[in-house]
mmCIF file of C-alpha atoms and ligand atoms in Angstrom:
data_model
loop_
_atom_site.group_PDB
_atom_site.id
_atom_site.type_symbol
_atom_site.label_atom_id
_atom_site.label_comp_id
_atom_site.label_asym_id
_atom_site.label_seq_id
_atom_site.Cartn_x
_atom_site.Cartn_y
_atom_site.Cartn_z
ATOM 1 C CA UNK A 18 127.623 175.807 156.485
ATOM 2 C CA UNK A 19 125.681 172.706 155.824
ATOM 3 C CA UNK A 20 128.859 170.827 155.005
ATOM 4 C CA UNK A 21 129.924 171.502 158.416
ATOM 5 C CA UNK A 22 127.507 169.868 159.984
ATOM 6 C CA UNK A 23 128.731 166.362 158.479
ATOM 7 C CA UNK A 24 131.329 165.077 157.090
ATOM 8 C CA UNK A 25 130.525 164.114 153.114
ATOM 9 C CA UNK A 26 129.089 160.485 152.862
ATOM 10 C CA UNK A 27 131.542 158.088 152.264
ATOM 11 C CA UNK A 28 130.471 154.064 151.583
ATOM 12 C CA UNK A 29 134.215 153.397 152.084
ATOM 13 C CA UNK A 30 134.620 155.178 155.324
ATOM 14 C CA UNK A 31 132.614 152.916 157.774
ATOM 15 C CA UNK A 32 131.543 153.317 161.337
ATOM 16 C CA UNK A 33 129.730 150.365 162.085
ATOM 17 C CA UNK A 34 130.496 146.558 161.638
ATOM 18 C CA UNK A 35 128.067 146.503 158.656
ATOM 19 C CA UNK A 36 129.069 149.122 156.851
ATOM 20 C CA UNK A 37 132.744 147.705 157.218
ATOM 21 C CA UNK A 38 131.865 144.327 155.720
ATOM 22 C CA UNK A 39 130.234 146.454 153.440
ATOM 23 C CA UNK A 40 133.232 148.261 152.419
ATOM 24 C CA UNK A 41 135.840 145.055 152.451
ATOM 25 C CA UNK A 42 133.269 143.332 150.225
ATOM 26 C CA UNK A 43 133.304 146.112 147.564
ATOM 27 C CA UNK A 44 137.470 145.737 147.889
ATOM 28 C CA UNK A 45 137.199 142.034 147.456
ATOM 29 C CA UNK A 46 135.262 142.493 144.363
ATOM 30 C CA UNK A 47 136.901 145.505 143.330
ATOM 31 C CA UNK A 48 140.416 143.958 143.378
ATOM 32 C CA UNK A 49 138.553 140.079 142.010
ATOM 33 C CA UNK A 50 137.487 142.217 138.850
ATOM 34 C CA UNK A 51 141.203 143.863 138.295
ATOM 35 C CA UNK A 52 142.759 140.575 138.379
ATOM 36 C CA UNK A 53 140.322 139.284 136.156
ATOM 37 C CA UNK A 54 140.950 142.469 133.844
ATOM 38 C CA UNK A 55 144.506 142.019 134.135
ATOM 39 C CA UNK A 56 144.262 137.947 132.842
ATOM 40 C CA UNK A 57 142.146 138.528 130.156
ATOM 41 C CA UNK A 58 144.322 141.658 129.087
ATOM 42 C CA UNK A 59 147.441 139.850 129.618
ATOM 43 C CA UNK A 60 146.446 136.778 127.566
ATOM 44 C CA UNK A 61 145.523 138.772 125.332
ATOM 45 C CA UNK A 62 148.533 140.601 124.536
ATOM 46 C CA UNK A 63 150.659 137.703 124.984
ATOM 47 C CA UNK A 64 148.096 135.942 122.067
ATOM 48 C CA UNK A 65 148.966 138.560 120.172
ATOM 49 C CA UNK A 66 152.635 139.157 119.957
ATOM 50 C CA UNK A 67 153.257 135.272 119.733
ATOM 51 C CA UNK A 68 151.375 135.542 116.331
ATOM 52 C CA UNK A 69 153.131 138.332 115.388
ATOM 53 C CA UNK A 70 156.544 137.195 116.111
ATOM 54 C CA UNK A 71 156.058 133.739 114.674
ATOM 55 C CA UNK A 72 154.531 135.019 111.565
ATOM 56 C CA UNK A 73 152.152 132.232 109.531
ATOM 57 C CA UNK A 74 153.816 129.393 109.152
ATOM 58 C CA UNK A 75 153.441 125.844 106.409
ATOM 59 C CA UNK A 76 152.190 124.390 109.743
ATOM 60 C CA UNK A 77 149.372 126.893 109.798
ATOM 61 C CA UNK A 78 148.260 126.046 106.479
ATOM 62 C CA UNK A 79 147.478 122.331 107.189
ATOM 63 C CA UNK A 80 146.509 123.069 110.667
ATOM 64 C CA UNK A 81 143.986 126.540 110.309
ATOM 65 C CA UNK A 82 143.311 125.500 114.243
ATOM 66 C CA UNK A 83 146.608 125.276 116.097
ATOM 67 C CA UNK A 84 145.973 124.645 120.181
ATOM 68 C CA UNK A 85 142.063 124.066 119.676
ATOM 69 C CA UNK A 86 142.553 121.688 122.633
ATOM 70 C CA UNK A 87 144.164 124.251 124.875
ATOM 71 C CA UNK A 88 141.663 126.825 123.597
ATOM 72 C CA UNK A 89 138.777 124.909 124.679
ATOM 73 C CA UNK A 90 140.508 124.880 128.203
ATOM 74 C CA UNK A 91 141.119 128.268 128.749
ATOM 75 C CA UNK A 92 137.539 128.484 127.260
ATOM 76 C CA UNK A 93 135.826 125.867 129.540
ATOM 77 C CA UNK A 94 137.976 126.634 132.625
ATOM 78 C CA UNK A 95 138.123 130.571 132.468
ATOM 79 C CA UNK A 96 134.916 131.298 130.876
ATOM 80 C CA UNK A 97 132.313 128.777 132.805
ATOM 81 C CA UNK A 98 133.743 127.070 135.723
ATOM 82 C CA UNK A 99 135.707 130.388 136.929
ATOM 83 C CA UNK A 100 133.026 132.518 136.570
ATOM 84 C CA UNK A 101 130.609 130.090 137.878
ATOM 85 C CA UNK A 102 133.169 129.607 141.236
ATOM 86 C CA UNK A 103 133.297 133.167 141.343
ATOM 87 C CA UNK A 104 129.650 134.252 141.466
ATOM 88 C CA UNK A 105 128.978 131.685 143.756
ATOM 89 C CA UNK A 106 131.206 132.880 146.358
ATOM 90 C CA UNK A 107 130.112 136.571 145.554
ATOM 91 C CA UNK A 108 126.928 135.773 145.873
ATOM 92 C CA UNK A 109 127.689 133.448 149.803
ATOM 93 C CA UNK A 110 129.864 136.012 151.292
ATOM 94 C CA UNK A 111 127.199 138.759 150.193
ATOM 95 C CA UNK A 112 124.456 136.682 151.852
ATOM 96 C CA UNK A 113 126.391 136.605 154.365
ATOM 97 C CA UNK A 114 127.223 140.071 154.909
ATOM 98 C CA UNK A 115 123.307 140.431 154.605
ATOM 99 C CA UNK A 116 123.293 138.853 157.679
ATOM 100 C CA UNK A 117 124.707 141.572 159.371
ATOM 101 C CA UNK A 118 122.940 144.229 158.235
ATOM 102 C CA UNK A 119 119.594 142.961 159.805
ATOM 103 C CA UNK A 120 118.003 144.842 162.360
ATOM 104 C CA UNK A 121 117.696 143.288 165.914
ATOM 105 C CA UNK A 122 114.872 141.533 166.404
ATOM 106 C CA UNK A 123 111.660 143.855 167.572
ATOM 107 C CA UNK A 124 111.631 141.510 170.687
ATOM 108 C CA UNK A 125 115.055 142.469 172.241
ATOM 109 C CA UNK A 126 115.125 145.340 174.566
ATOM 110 C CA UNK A 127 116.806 147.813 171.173
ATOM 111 C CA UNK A 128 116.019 151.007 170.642
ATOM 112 C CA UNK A 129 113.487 150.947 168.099
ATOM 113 C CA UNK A 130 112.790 153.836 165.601
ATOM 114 C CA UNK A 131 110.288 154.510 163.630
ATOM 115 C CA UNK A 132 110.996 156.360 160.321
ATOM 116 C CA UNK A 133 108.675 157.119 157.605
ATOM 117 C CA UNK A 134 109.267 158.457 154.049
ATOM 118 C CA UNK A 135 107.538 161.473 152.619
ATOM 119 C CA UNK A 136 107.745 164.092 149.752
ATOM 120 C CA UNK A 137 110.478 165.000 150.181
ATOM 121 C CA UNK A 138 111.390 164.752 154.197
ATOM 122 C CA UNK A 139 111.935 162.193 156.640
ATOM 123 C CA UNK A 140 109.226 161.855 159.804
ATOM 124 C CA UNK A 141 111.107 160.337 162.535
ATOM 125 C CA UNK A 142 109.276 158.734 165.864
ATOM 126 C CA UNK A 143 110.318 157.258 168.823
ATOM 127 C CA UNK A 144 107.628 154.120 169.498
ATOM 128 C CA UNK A 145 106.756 154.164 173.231
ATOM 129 C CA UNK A 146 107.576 157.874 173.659
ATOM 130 C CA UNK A 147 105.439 160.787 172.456
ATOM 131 C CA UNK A 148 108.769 162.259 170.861
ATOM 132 C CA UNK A 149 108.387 163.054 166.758
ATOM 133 C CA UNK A 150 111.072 164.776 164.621
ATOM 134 C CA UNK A 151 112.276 165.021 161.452
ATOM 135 C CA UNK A 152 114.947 164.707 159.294
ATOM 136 C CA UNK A 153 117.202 164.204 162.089
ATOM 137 C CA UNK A 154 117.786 161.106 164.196
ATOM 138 C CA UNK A 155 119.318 160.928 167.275
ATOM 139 C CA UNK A 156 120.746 157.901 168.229
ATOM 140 C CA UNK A 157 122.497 156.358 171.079
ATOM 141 C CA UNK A 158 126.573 155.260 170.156
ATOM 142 C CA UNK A 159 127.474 151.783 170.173
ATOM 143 C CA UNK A 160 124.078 150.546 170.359
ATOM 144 C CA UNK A 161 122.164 148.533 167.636
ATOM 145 C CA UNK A 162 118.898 150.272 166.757
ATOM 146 C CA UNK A 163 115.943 148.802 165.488
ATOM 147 C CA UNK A 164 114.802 151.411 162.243
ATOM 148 C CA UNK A 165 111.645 150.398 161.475
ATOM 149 C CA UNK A 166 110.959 152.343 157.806
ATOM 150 C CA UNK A 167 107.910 152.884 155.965
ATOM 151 C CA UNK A 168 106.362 155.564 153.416
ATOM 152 C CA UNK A 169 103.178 158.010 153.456
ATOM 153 C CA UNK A 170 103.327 158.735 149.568
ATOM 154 C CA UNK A 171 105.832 157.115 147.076
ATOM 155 C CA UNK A 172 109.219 154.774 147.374
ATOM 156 C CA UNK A 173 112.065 155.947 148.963
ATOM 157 C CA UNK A 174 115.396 154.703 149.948
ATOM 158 C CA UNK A 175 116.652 155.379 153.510
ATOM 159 C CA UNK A 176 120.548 155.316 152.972
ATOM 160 C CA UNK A 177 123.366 156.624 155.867
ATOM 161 C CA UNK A 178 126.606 155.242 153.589
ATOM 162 C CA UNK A 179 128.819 155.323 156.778
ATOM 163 C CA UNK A 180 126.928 152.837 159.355
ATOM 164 C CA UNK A 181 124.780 150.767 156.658
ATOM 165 C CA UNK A 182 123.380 149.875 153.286
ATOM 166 C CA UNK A 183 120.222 151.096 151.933
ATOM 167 C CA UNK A 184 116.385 150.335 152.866
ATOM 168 C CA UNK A 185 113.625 150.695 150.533
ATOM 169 C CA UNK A 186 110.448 151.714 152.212
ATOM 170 C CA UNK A 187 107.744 150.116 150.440
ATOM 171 C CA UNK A 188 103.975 151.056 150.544
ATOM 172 C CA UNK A 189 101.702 149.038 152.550
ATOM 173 C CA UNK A 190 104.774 147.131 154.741
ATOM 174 C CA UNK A 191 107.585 148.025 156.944
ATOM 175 C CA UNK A 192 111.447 147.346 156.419
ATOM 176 C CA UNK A 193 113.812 146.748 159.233
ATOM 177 C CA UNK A 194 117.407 147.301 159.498
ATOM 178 C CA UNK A 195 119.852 147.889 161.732
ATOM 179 C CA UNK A 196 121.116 151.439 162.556
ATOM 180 C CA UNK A 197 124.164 151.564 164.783
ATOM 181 C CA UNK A 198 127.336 154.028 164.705
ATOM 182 C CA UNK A 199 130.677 153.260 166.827
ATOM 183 C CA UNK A 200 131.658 156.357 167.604
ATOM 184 C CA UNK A 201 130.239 160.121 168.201
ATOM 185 C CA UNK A 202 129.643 161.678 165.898
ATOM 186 C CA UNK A 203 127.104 163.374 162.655
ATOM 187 C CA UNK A 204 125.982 161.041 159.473
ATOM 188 C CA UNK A 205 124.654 162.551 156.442
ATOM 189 C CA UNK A 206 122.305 160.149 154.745
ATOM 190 C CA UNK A 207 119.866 160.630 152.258
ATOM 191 C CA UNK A 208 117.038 159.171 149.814
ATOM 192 C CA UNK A 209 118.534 156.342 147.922
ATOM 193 C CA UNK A 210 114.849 155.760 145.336
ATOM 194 C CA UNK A 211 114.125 158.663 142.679
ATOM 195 C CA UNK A 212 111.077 159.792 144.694
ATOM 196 C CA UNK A 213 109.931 162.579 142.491
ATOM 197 C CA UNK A 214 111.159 166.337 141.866
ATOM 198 C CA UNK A 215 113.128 167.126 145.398
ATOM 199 C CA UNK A 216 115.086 163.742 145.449
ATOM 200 C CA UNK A 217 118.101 164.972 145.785
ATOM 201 C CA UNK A 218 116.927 167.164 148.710
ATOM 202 C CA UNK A 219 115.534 164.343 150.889
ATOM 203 C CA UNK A 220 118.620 164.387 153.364
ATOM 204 C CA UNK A 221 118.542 162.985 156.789
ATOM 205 C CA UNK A 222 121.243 163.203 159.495
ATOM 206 C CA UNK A 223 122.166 160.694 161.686
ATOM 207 C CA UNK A 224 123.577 162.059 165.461
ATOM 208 C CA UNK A 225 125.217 159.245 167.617
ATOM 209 C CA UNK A 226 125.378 160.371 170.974
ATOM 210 C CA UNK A 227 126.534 159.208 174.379
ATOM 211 C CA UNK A 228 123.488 157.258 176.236
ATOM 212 C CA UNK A 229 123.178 160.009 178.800
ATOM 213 C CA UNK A 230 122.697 162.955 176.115
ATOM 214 C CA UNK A 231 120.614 160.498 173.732
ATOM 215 C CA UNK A 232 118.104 160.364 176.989
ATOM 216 C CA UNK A 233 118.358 163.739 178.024
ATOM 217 C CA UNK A 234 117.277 164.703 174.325
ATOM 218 C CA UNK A 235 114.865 162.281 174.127
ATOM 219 C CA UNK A 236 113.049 163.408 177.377
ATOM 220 C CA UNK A 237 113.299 166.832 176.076
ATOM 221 C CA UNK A 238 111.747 165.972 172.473
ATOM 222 C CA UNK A 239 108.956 163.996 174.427
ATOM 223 C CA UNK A 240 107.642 167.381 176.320
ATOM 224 C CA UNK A 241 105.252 169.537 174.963
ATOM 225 C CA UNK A 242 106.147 172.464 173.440
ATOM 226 C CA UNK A 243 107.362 175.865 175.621
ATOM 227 C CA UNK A 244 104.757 178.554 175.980
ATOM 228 C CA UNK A 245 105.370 181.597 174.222
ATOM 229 C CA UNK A 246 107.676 184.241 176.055
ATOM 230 C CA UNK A 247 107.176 187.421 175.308
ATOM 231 C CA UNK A 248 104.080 189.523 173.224
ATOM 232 C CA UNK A 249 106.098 189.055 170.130
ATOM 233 C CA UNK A 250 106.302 185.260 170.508
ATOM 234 C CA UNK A 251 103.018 184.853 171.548
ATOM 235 C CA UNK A 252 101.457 187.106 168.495
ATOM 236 C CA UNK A 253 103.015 184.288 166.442
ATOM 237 C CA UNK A 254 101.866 181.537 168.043
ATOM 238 C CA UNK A 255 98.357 183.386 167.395
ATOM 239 C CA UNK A 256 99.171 183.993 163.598
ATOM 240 C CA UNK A 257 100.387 180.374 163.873
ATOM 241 C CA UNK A 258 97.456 178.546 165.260
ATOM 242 C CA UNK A 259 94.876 180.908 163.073
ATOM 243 C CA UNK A 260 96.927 180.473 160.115
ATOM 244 C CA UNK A 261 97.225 177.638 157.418
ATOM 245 C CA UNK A 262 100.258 177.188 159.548
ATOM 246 C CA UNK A 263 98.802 174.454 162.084
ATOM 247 C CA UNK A 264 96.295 173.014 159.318
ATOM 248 C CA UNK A 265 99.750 171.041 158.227
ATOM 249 C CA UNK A 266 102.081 170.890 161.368
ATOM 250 C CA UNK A 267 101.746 169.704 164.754
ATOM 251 C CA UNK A 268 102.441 171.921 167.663
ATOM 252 C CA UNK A 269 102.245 169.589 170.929
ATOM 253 C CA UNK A 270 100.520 171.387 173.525
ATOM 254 C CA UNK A 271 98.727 173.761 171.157
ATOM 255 C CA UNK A 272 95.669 173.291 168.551
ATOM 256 C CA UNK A 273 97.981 172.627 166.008
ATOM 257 C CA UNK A 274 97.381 168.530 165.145
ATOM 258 C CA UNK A 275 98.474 169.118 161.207
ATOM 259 C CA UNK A 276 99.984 166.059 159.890
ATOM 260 C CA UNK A 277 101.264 166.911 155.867
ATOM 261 C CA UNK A 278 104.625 168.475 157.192
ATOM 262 C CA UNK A 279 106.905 167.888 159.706
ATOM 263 C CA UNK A 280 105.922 168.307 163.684
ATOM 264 C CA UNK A 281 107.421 171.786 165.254
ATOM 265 C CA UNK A 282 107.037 171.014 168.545
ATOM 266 C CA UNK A 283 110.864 171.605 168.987
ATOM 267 C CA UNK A 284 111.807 172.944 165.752
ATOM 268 C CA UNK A 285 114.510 174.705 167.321
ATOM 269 C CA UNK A 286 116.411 172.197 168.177
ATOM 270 C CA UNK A 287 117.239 171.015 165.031
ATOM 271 C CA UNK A 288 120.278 172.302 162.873
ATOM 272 C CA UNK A 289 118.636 172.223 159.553
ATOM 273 C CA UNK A 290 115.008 172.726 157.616
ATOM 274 C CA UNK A 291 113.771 170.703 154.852
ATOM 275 C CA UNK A 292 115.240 167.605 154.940
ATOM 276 C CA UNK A 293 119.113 168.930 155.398
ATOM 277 C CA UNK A 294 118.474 171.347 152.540
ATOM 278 C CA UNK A 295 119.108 174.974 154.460
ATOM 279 C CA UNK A 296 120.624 175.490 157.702
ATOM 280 C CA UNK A 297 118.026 176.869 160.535
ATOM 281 C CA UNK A 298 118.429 180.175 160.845
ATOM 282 C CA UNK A 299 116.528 182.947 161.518
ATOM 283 C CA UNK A 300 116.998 184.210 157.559
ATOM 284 C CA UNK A 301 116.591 180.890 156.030
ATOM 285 C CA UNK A 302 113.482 180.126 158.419
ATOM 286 C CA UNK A 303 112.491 183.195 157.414
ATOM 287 C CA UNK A 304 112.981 182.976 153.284
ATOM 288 C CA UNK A 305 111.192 179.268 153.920
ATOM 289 C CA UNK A 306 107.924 180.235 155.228
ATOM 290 C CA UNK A 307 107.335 182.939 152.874
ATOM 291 C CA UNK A 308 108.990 181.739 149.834
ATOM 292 C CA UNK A 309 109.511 177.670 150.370
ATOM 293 C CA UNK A 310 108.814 177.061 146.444
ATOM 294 C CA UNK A 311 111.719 179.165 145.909
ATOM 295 C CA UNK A 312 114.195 177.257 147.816
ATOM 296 C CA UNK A 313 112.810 173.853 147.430
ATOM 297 C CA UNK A 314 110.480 173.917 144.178
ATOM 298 C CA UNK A 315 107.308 171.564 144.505
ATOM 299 C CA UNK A 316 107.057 170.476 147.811
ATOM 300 C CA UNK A 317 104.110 170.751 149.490
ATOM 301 C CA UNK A 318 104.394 173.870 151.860
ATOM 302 C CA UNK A 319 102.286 176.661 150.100
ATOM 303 C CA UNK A 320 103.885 180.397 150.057
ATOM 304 C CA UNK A 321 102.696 181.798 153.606
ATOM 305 C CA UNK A 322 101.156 186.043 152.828
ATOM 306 C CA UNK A 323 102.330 187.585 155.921
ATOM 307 C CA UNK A 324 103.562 190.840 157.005
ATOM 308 C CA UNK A 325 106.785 191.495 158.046
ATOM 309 C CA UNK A 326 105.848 191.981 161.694
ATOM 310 C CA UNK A 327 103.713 188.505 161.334
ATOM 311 C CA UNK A 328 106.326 186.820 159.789
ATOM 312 C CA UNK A 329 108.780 188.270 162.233
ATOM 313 C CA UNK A 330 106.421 187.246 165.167
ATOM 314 C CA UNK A 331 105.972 183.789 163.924
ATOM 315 C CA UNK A 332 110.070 183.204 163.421
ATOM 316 C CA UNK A 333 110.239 184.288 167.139
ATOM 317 C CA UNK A 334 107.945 182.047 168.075
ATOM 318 C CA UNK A 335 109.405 179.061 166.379
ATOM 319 C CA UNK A 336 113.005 179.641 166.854
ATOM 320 C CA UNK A 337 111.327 179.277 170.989
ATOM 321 C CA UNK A 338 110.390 175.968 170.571
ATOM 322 C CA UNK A 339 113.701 174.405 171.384
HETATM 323 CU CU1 CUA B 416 112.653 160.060 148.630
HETATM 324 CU CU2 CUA B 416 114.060 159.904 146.760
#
C-alpha cells in the first residue's frame, strides 16, 4: 500500500548528481576506514606472533626497548601525519561535494519552492503561483529546483536520501538547497530532526515529472477548488464550512482561510494523508477525521463528533476536490 507508492529510501541509490557524490564519498570513506582497520589489525597480529615465535631473548634483557626508533615511526607517521593527511582531504573533497548540493541561486530563472516544517507535516508552496500542498512535492525531472525551507513550530530536517542530503529548517531564517531528480519517478523523504512525538511520521514524497505534466498539475493546484456536485457533496461542504473543519484548513474559493493544518483545496489529488502516514482513501479519510488521535497520536487535528451521514457527506465532498 504505502510502500507502493515509493520505493524504500536508499542514501546509496542516487538519482541526482548530489546525491551520487554523496554516495561515492561515503564509499571513499567507507573503504579509507577498512584499509585503515585492516593495517592496524594486520600490524597487530604480525607484532604479535613475532614475539611469540622469538620468545624473550638475553638481548631483551639489556635492551627492555627493542625498535623504539621504528616505533616512534610507525607512531609519528601512522598516528599524526596519516591521520592528519587523511582528515584533511576528507574534510576538501566534502567541502567540495558541499558545493554541489547548493541550491541555484534565487536569481536564476529555477523553479523555486517553498517548503515549511510543521508538527508533524510538510506545507508545500509554489512562490509566484497561488498553488499550496502538502506533504507532496511535485517537481519537474532534470531540472534543479530552488527549495527554499523554513519552520512554523520546532526544528526539522527536510531529507529525500535519493536526490540530496539533509536541510535543517531553522526558526527565524530560511535554508536553501537544491532539489533535482534525473529521472521519473516517486521519492520518499522524511524529517531528518527529532521534532517531537510524530517524528517518525513526518514523511514527504517527492514526484519528478515530465515538464508538461509538472505544468499541467501546477495549473490545476493553482485553481480554486470545484464546487460541490451533488446534495450529498454540498451538505458537506456546509458541515465543512460551519464546522471546526475550516477554523484550521483552507478551502480556496470557500470561507475556509484556516491555517494550523494542511490546505484542502485539492485534497484529492494527493495519494496519501498525514504526512505519508495512511494512504487516501475513502476508509482511512474517513477513520482520520473522526478518530485522527488514533492513527497519529498528538497531532493537532481534534476528534471531529459527526454523524455518519455528516461524516459521509463531508468524505464526499473532499474526495471532490481533486
Ligand atoms: Cu519534523 Cu522530525
Amino acid at each position: 500500500m504505502l510502500s507502493e507508492l515509493a520505493a524504500p529510501q536508499n542514501v546509496l541509490h542516487p538519482h541526482s548528481h548530489a546525491a551520487a557524490d554523496i554516495a561515492n564519498l561515503f564509499w571513499w570513506m567507507m573503504g579509507g576506514a577498512f584499509i585503515g582497520l585492516a593495517l592496524v589489525s594486520g600490524l597487530l597480529i604480525w607484532a604479535w606472533v613475532r614475539r611469540n615465535r622469538r620468545g624473550f631473548t638475553a638481548a631483551d634483557a639489556e635492551d627492555p626497548h627493542p625498535g623504539e626508533k621504528a616505533g616512534w615511526f610507525v607512531v609519528v607517521g601512522g598516528g599524526v601525519v596519516l591521520a592528519l593527511a587523511t582528515v584533511t582531504t576528507v574534510f576538501i573533497v566534502s567541502a567540495k561535494v558541499m558545493g554541489v548540493t547548493e541550491a541555484p541561486a534565487a536569481t536564476s530563472t529555477a523553479v523555486t519552492i517553498d517548503v515549511i516544517g510543521h508538527q508533524w507535516w510538510w506545507e508545500v508552496r509554489y512562490p509566484g503561483t497561488t498553488a499550496v500542498t502538502a506533504n507532496e512535492i511535485h517537481i519537474p525531472v532534470r531540472t534543479r529546483v530552488n527549495l527554499v525551507v523554513s519552520t512554523d513550530d520546532v526544528i526539522h530536517s527536510f531529507w529525500v536520501p535519493e536526490l540530496n542530503r539533509k536541510i535543517d529548517t531553522i526558526n527565524g531564517q530560511t535554508n536553501r538547497v537544491l532539489l533535482y531528480a534525473n529521472r521519473v519517478g516517486v521519492y520518499r523523504g522524511t524529517c531528518a530532526e527529532y521534532c517531537g512525538l510524530q517524528h517518525a511520521h513526518m514523511a514527504m514524497l517527492v514526484l519528478a515529472q515530465p515538464l508538461a505534466a509538472y505544468r499541467a498539475w501546477l495549473r490545476g493546484q493553482a485553481r480554486p477548488a470545484a464546487a460541490p456536485a451533488g446534495t450529498l457533496q454540498r451538505t458537506g461542504e456546509r458541515v465543512f464550512l460551519a464546522g471546526a473543519c475550516s477554523s484550521c484548513h483552507t478551502i480556496r474559493g470557500t470561507s475556509a482561510h484556516g491555517f494550523t493544518g494542511p490546505d484542502l483545496t485539492h485534497v484529492a489529488s494527493r495519494q496519501t494523508l498525514a504526512a505519508v502516514t495512511i494512504p487516501n482513501r475513502r476508509a482511512d479519510l474517513g477513520d482520520w477525521i473522526v478518530d485522527s488521535q488514533h492513527v497519529k497520536p498528538g497531532n493537532e487535528m481534534p476528534d471531529i463528533q459527526l454523524s455518519g451521514r455528516q461524516l459521509q457527506a463531508v468524505v464526499a465532498y473532499l474526495e471532490h476536490l481533486r
